PDB file of C-alpha atoms in Angstrom:
ATOM      1  CA  UNK J   1      -5.628  54.698 -18.620  1.00 53.00           C
ATOM      2  CA  UNK J   2      -3.135  54.939 -15.750  1.00 55.00           C
ATOM      3  CA  UNK J   3      -5.951  54.662 -13.153  1.00 54.00           C
ATOM      4  CA  UNK J   4      -7.349  51.650 -14.956  1.00 44.00           C
ATOM      5  CA  UNK J   5      -3.957  49.898 -14.869  1.00 42.00           C
ATOM      6  CA  UNK J   6      -3.547  50.687 -11.167  1.00 46.00           C
ATOM      7  CA  UNK J   7      -6.981  49.250 -10.396  1.00 46.00           C
ATOM      8  CA  UNK J   8      -6.189  46.113 -12.429  1.00 39.00           C
ATOM      9  CA  UNK J   9      -2.865  45.707 -10.617  1.00 40.00           C
ATOM     10  CA  UNK J  10      -4.630  46.100  -7.261  1.00 39.00           C
ATOM     11  CA  UNK J  11      -7.208  43.470  -8.250  1.00 37.00           C
ATOM     12  CA  UNK J  12      -4.441  41.057  -9.272  1.00 36.00           C
ATOM     13  CA  UNK J  13      -2.667  41.544  -5.927  1.00 35.00           C
ATOM     14  CA  UNK J  14      -5.912  40.971  -4.017  1.00 37.00           C
ATOM     15  CA  UNK J  15      -6.739  37.890  -6.103  1.00 38.00           C
ATOM     16  CA  UNK J  16      -3.255  36.466  -5.474  1.00 37.00           C
ATOM     17  CA  UNK J  17      -3.598  37.080  -1.744  1.00 38.00           C
ATOM     18  CA  UNK J  18      -6.808  35.048  -1.650  1.00 39.00           C
ATOM     19  CA  UNK J  19      -5.623  32.344  -4.057  1.00 36.00           C
ATOM     20  CA  UNK J  20      -2.176  31.663  -2.605  1.00 33.00           C
ATOM     21  CA  UNK J  21      -3.210  30.018   0.681  1.00 35.00           C
ATOM     22  CA  UNK J  22      -5.524  27.647  -1.158  1.00 34.00           C
ATOM     23  CA  UNK J  23      -2.855  26.654  -3.619  1.00 32.00           C
ATOM     24  CA  UNK J  24      -0.283  26.154  -0.897  1.00 35.00           C
ATOM     25  CA  UNK J  25      -2.679  24.039   1.160  1.00 49.00           C
ATOM     26  CA  UNK J  26      -3.389  21.710  -1.784  1.00 56.00           C
ATOM     27  CA  UNK J  27       0.296  20.891  -2.251  1.00 69.00           C
ATOM     28  CA  UNK J  28       1.035  20.425   1.460  1.00 77.00           C
ATOM     29  CA  UNK J  29       1.295  16.883   2.827  1.00 82.00           C
ATOM     30  CA  UNK J  30      -1.277  16.119   5.497  1.00 88.00           C
ATOM     31  CA  UNK J  31      -0.549  14.034   8.597  1.00 92.00           C
ATOM     32  CA  UNK J  32      -3.444  13.328  10.932  1.00 96.00           C
ATOM     33  CA  UNK J  33      -3.409  11.499  14.268  1.00 97.00           C
ATOM     34  CA  UNK J  34      -6.805  10.306  15.474  1.00 98.00           C
ATOM     35  CA  UNK J  35      -7.134   9.258  19.132  1.00 98.00           C
ATOM     36  CA  UNK J  36      -9.536   6.553  20.277  1.00 98.00           C
ATOM     37  CA  UNK J  37      -9.647   6.185  24.051  1.00 98.00           C
ATOM     38  CA  UNK J  38     -13.160   4.787  24.551  1.00 98.00           C
ATOM     39  CA  UNK J  39     -14.507   1.250  24.290  1.00 98.00           C
ATOM     40  CA  UNK J  40     -17.456   2.475  22.240  1.00 98.00           C
ATOM     41  CA  UNK J  41     -18.160   1.055  18.750  1.00 98.00           C
ATOM     42  CA  UNK J  42     -19.767   4.370  17.733  1.00 98.00           C
ATOM     43  CA  UNK J  43     -16.564   6.273  18.570  1.00 98.00           C
ATOM     44  CA  UNK J  44     -14.477   3.629  16.785  1.00 98.00           C
ATOM     45  CA  UNK J  45     -16.626   3.842  13.675  1.00 97.00           C
ATOM     46  CA  UNK J  46     -16.554   7.634  13.812  1.00 97.00           C
ATOM     47  CA  UNK J  47     -12.732   7.521  13.898  1.00 97.00           C
ATOM     48  CA  UNK J  48     -12.741   5.163  10.907  1.00 96.00           C
ATOM     49  CA  UNK J  49     -15.214   7.426   9.088  1.00 95.00           C
ATOM     50  CA  UNK J  50     -12.961  10.435   9.772  1.00 94.00           C
ATOM     51  CA  UNK J  51      -9.929   8.564   8.450  1.00 92.00           C
ATOM     52  CA  UNK J  52     -11.840   7.412   5.380  1.00 89.00           C
ATOM     53  CA  UNK J  53     -13.110  10.926   4.647  1.00 90.00           C
ATOM     54  CA  UNK J  54      -9.644  12.468   5.034  1.00 89.00           C
ATOM     55  CA  UNK J  55      -8.015   9.923   2.747  1.00 84.00           C
ATOM     56  CA  UNK J  56     -10.804  10.226   0.144  1.00 84.00           C
ATOM     57  CA  UNK J  57     -10.629  14.034   0.179  1.00 86.00           C
ATOM     58  CA  UNK J  58      -6.867  14.091  -0.323  1.00 81.00           C
ATOM     59  CA  UNK J  59      -6.671  11.003  -2.574  1.00 77.00           C
ATOM     60  CA  UNK J  60      -3.462  11.077  -4.597  1.00 72.00           C
ATOM     61  CA  UNK J  61      -1.781  13.538  -2.282  1.00 78.00           C
ATOM     62  CA  UNK J  62       0.798  12.800   0.388  1.00 75.00           C
ATOM     63  CA  UNK J  63      -1.399  12.200   3.434  1.00 83.00           C
ATOM     64  CA  UNK J  64      -0.960   9.863   6.365  1.00 89.00           C
ATOM     65  CA  UNK J  65      -3.450   8.883   9.046  1.00 93.00           C
ATOM     66  CA  UNK J  66      -2.533   7.174  12.318  1.00 96.00           C
ATOM     67  CA  UNK J  67      -5.382   5.975  14.529  1.00 97.00           C
ATOM     68  CA  UNK J  68      -3.898   5.715  18.018  1.00 98.00           C
ATOM     69  CA  UNK J  69      -5.744   3.653  20.622  1.00 98.00           C
ATOM     70  CA  UNK J  70      -5.136   3.819  24.356  1.00 98.00           C
ATOM     71  CA  UNK J  71      -6.958   2.997  27.574  1.00 98.00           C
ATOM     72  CA  UNK J  72     -10.361   1.401  26.923  1.00 98.00           C
ATOM     73  CA  UNK J  73      -9.993   2.396  23.255  1.00 98.00           C
ATOM     74  CA  UNK J  74      -7.477  -0.439  22.864  1.00 98.00           C
ATOM     75  CA  UNK J  75     -10.492  -2.747  22.424  1.00 98.00           C
ATOM     76  CA  UNK J  76     -10.680  -1.338  18.897  1.00 98.00           C
ATOM     77  CA  UNK J  77      -7.431  -3.153  18.084  1.00 98.00           C
ATOM     78  CA  UNK J  78      -7.746  -6.217  20.330  1.00 98.00           C
ATOM     79  CA  UNK J  79      -8.010  -9.409  18.294  1.00 97.00           C
ATOM     80  CA  UNK J  80     -10.543 -10.861  20.745  1.00 97.00           C
ATOM     81  CA  UNK J  81     -12.831  -7.858  21.305  1.00 97.00           C
ATOM     82  CA  UNK J  82     -12.615  -5.513  18.298  1.00 98.00           C
ATOM     83  CA  UNK J  83     -16.071  -4.725  16.936  1.00 98.00           C
ATOM     84  CA  UNK J  84     -14.475  -3.146  13.836  1.00 97.00           C
ATOM     85  CA  UNK J  85     -11.728  -5.634  12.900  1.00 95.00           C
ATOM     86  CA  UNK J  86     -13.168  -6.380   9.441  1.00 94.00           C
ATOM     87  CA  UNK J  87     -13.470  -2.695   8.654  1.00 94.00           C
ATOM     88  CA  UNK J  88      -9.875  -2.066   9.789  1.00 94.00           C
ATOM     89  CA  UNK J  89      -8.626  -4.834   7.495  1.00 89.00           C
ATOM     90  CA  UNK J  90     -10.556  -3.425   4.522  1.00 87.00           C
ATOM     91  CA  UNK J  91      -9.258   0.100   5.094  1.00 86.00           C
ATOM     92  CA  UNK J  92      -5.683  -1.033   5.624  1.00 81.00           C
ATOM     93  CA  UNK J  93      -5.300  -3.622   2.877  1.00 76.00           C
ATOM     94  CA  UNK J  94      -7.847  -3.106   0.152  1.00 68.00           C
ATOM     95  CA  UNK J  95      -8.996   0.470   0.094  1.00 66.00           C
ATOM     96  CA  UNK J  96      -6.047   2.556   1.285  1.00 65.00           C
ATOM     97  CA  UNK J  97      -2.832   0.523   1.393  1.00 65.00           C
ATOM     98  CA  UNK J  98       0.009   2.502   2.930  1.00 72.00           C
ATOM     99  CA  UNK J  99      -2.163   5.500   3.878  1.00 81.00           C
ATOM    100  CA  UNK J 100      -3.352   4.469   7.304  1.00 89.00           C
ATOM    101  CA  UNK J 101      -1.714   3.048  10.407  1.00 93.00           C
ATOM    102  CA  UNK J 102      -3.257   1.676  13.581  1.00 96.00           C
ATOM    103  CA  UNK J 103      -1.213   2.142  16.770  1.00 98.00           C
ATOM    104  CA  UNK J 104      -1.965   0.207  19.960  1.00 98.00           C
ATOM    105  CA  UNK J 105      -0.723   1.503  23.323  1.00 98.00           C
ATOM    106  CA  UNK J 106       1.498  -1.074  25.003  1.00 98.00           C
ATOM    107  CA  UNK J 107       0.898   0.482  28.442  1.00 98.00           C
ATOM    108  CA  UNK J 108      -2.834  -0.134  28.031  1.00 98.00           C
ATOM    109  CA  UNK J 109      -2.197  -3.622  26.679  1.00 98.00           C
ATOM    110  CA  UNK J 110      -0.019  -4.550  29.662  1.00 98.00           C
ATOM    111  CA  UNK J 111      -2.575  -3.120  32.099  1.00 98.00           C
ATOM    112  CA  UNK J 112      -5.356  -5.178  30.519  1.00 98.00           C
ATOM    113  CA  UNK J 113      -3.185  -8.308  30.531  1.00 98.00           C
ATOM    114  CA  UNK J 114      -2.459  -7.846  34.240  1.00 98.00           C
ATOM    115  CA  UNK J 115      -6.127  -7.230  35.069  1.00 98.00           C
ATOM    116  CA  UNK J 116      -7.388 -10.150  32.960  1.00 97.00           C
ATOM    117  CA  UNK J 117      -4.559 -12.569  33.817  1.00 98.00           C
ATOM    118  CA  UNK J 118      -3.697 -13.576  30.256  1.00 98.00           C
ATOM    119  CA  UNK J 119      -1.847 -12.342  27.166  1.00 97.00           C
ATOM    120  CA  UNK J 120      -3.727 -10.124  24.742  1.00 97.00           C
ATOM    121  CA  UNK J 121      -3.046 -10.008  21.036  1.00 97.00           C
ATOM    122  CA  UNK J 122      -3.833  -7.128  18.712  1.00 98.00           C
ATOM    123  CA  UNK J 123      -5.231  -7.342  15.189  1.00 96.00           C
ATOM    124  CA  UNK J 124      -2.674  -8.114  12.500  1.00 91.00           C
ATOM    125  CA  UNK J 125      -2.985  -4.621  11.022  1.00 87.00           C
ATOM    126  CA  UNK J 126      -1.920  -2.856  14.235  1.00 95.00           C
ATOM    127  CA  UNK J 127       1.483  -1.730  15.445  1.00 96.00           C
ATOM    128  CA  UNK J 128       2.245  -1.687  19.167  1.00 98.00           C
ATOM    129  CA  UNK J 129       3.734   1.590  20.402  1.00 98.00           C
ATOM    130  CA  UNK J 130       5.252   1.924  23.894  1.00 98.00           C
ATOM    131  CA  UNK J 131       2.749   4.583  24.992  1.00 98.00           C
ATOM    132  CA  UNK J 132      -0.242   5.839  23.033  1.00 98.00           C
ATOM    133  CA  UNK J 133      -0.219   9.240  24.730  1.00 97.00           C
ATOM    134  CA  UNK J 134       3.514   9.704  24.142  1.00 98.00           C
ATOM    135  CA  UNK J 135       3.061   8.587  20.513  1.00 98.00           C
ATOM    136  CA  UNK J 136       0.338  11.219  20.027  1.00 98.00           C
ATOM    137  CA  UNK J 137       2.505  13.873  21.655  1.00 98.00           C
ATOM    138  CA  UNK J 138       5.491  13.017  19.445  1.00 98.00           C
ATOM    139  CA  UNK J 139       3.368  13.041  16.296  1.00 97.00           C
ATOM    140  CA  UNK J 140       2.058  16.497  17.206  1.00 97.00           C
ATOM    141  CA  UNK J 141       5.603  17.706  17.835  1.00 97.00           C
ATOM    142  CA  UNK J 142       6.406  16.534  14.289  1.00 96.00           C
ATOM    143  CA  UNK J 143       3.583  18.674  12.917  1.00 95.00           C
ATOM    144  CA  UNK J 144       0.776  16.119  12.761  1.00 96.00           C
ATOM    145  CA  UNK J 145      -2.777  17.381  13.238  1.00 95.00           C
ATOM    146  CA  UNK J 146      -4.732  15.890  16.157  1.00 96.00           C
ATOM    147  CA  UNK J 147      -8.348  14.734  15.978  1.00 95.00           C
ATOM    148  CA  UNK J 148     -10.418  13.147  18.719  1.00 92.00           C
ATOM    149  CA  UNK J 149     -13.874  12.004  17.588  1.00 89.00           C
TER     150      UNK J 149
END
């Protein structure tokens, strides 16, 4: 009987070792930064798909997604050139309010304005950050996961 109890105790310890990480991961808040640095509608849509999949998977949990655009990727959030503006609005307002943010690099915006000779506006659902790269770095320093489609 003593050997049986020892084997049962060992099985319980092993089961707890395998179960604990999964349980801890489910209760952990998730923060994901997705970088878009290409003026490519396929990359933009892939980033939106990634964000959608993350939010759907962790629905009801404490997750945040920030899609950060810089360089040519700023076109994703430009009011005059975004090929995905309608999809951004749907994700932000109707499907996942408060779960997703869109950050536009001000350095890239200013560079485009200088090159094009006129002011550029971003979509209403975007926030302008001083530097997209610095924003990504600071998010990672705060424990955010980084994804680049």
